[in-house]
C-alpha cells in the first residue's frame, strides 16, 4: 500500500529526479508540496502535477 504522503526520497524516486532538485524546487515554491510540521511531504496529486508541469512535447528538427 502506498502511503498518503511521500518523503522527498520516495517522491524523487518516483519522479526519477534527484532529492536535492526536488527540495530546491519545493523551497522556491516552484512545485506543489506540503509540510507536516517541519517535514516536507508530497501527495500523489502533487507528483501528478509536477509530472504534468515538466511534460514536453516531441522536439522538431532545427
PDB file of C-alpha atoms in Angstrom:
ATOM      1  CA  UNK A   1       0.000   0.000   0.000  1.00  0.00           C
ATOM      2  CA  UNK A   2       1.339   3.425  -0.974  1.00  0.00           C
ATOM      3  CA  UNK A   3       1.389   5.975   1.869  1.00  0.00           C
ATOM      4  CA  UNK A   4      -0.828   9.058   1.575  1.00  0.00           C
ATOM      5  CA  UNK A   5       2.160  11.381   1.793  1.00  0.00           C
ATOM      6  CA  UNK A   6       5.599  10.599   0.438  1.00  0.00           C
ATOM      7  CA  UNK A   7       9.003  11.725   1.673  1.00  0.00           C
ATOM      8  CA  UNK A   8      11.376  13.640  -0.585  1.00  0.00           C
ATOM      9  CA  UNK A   9      13.334  10.448  -1.222  1.00  0.00           C
ATOM     10  CA  UNK A  10      10.225   8.442  -2.134  1.00  0.00           C
ATOM     11  CA  UNK A  11       8.825  11.200  -4.345  1.00  0.00           C
ATOM     12  CA  UNK A  12      12.127  11.816  -6.115  1.00  0.00           C
ATOM     13  CA  UNK A  13      12.423   8.099  -6.826  1.00  0.00           C
ATOM     14  CA  UNK A  14       9.006   8.024  -8.466  1.00  0.00           C
ATOM     15  CA  UNK A  15       9.718  11.194 -10.453  1.00  0.00           C
ATOM     16  CA  UNK A  16      13.232   9.999 -11.349  1.00  0.00           C
ATOM     17  CA  UNK A  17      14.888  13.222 -10.180  1.00  0.00           C
ATOM     18  CA  UNK A  18      17.493  13.890  -7.519  1.00  0.00           C
ATOM     19  CA  UNK A  19      16.201  14.567  -3.994  1.00  0.00           C
ATOM     20  CA  UNK A  20      18.221  17.808  -3.943  1.00  0.00           C
ATOM     21  CA  UNK A  21      16.415  19.047  -7.074  1.00  0.00           C
ATOM     22  CA  UNK A  22      13.030  18.326  -5.529  1.00  0.00           C
ATOM     23  CA  UNK A  23      13.971  20.012  -2.233  1.00  0.00           C
ATOM     24  CA  UNK A  24      15.266  23.083  -4.062  1.00  0.00           C
ATOM     25  CA  UNK A  25      12.105  23.402  -6.186  1.00  0.00           C
ATOM     26  CA  UNK A  26       9.885  22.912  -3.128  1.00  0.00           C
ATOM     27  CA  UNK A  27      11.789  25.562  -1.147  1.00  0.00           C
ATOM     28  CA  UNK A  28      11.290  28.004  -4.031  1.00  0.00           C
ATOM     29  CA  UNK A  29       7.583  27.039  -4.172  1.00  0.00           C
ATOM     30  CA  UNK A  30       8.112  26.057  -7.810  1.00  0.00           C
ATOM     31  CA  UNK A  31       6.389  22.695  -7.313  1.00  0.00           C
ATOM     32  CA  UNK A  32       3.348  21.721  -5.257  1.00  0.00           C
ATOM     33  CA  UNK A  33       4.214  20.306  -1.845  1.00  0.00           C
ATOM     34  CA  UNK A  34       3.113  20.383   1.769  1.00  0.00           C
ATOM     35  CA  UNK A  35       4.724  20.463   5.160  1.00  0.00           C
ATOM     36  CA  UNK A  36       3.679  18.237   8.045  1.00  0.00           C
ATOM     37  CA  UNK A  37       5.182  20.187  10.894  1.00  0.00           C
ATOM     38  CA  UNK A  38       8.649  20.872   9.543  1.00  0.00           C
ATOM     39  CA  UNK A  39       8.738  17.770   7.333  1.00  0.00           C
ATOM     40  CA  UNK A  40       8.404  18.193   3.578  1.00  0.00           C
ATOM     41  CA  UNK A  41       5.937  15.755   2.011  1.00  0.00           C
ATOM     42  CA  UNK A  42       4.302  15.159  -1.370  1.00  0.00           C
ATOM     43  CA  UNK A  43       0.898  13.689  -2.193  1.00  0.00           C
ATOM     44  CA  UNK A  44       0.178  11.639  -5.306  1.00  0.00           C
ATOM     45  CA  UNK A  45      -1.698  14.673  -6.675  1.00  0.00           C
ATOM     46  CA  UNK A  46       1.443  16.772  -6.100  1.00  0.00           C
ATOM     47  CA  UNK A  47       3.517  14.251  -8.066  1.00  0.00           C
ATOM     48  CA  UNK A  48       0.969  14.183 -10.893  1.00  0.00           C
ATOM     49  CA  UNK A  49       1.075  17.993 -11.070  1.00  0.00           C
ATOM     50  CA  UNK A  50       4.889  18.051 -11.063  1.00  0.00           C
ATOM     51  CA  UNK A  51       4.987  15.459 -13.848  1.00  0.00           C
ATOM     52  CA  UNK A  52       2.436  17.438 -15.883  1.00  0.00           C
ATOM     53  CA  UNK A  53       4.430  20.660 -15.402  1.00  0.00           C
ATOM     54  CA  UNK A  54       7.562  19.049 -16.772  1.00  0.00           C
ATOM     55  CA  UNK A  55       5.929  17.242 -19.702  1.00  0.00           C
ATOM     56  CA  UNK A  56       7.436  18.248 -23.022  1.00  0.00           C
ATOM     57  CA  UNK A  57       6.207  17.591 -26.496  1.00  0.00           C
ATOM     58  CA  UNK A  58       8.379  15.985 -29.166  1.00  0.00           C
ATOM     59  CA  UNK A  59      11.156  18.170 -30.493  1.00  0.00           C
ATOM     60  CA  UNK A  60      11.153  19.042 -34.167  1.00  0.00           C
ATOM     61  CA  UNK A  61      14.221  19.217 -36.352  1.00  0.00           C
ATOM     62  CA  UNK A  62      16.077  22.509 -36.385  1.00  0.00           C
TER      63      UNK A  62
END
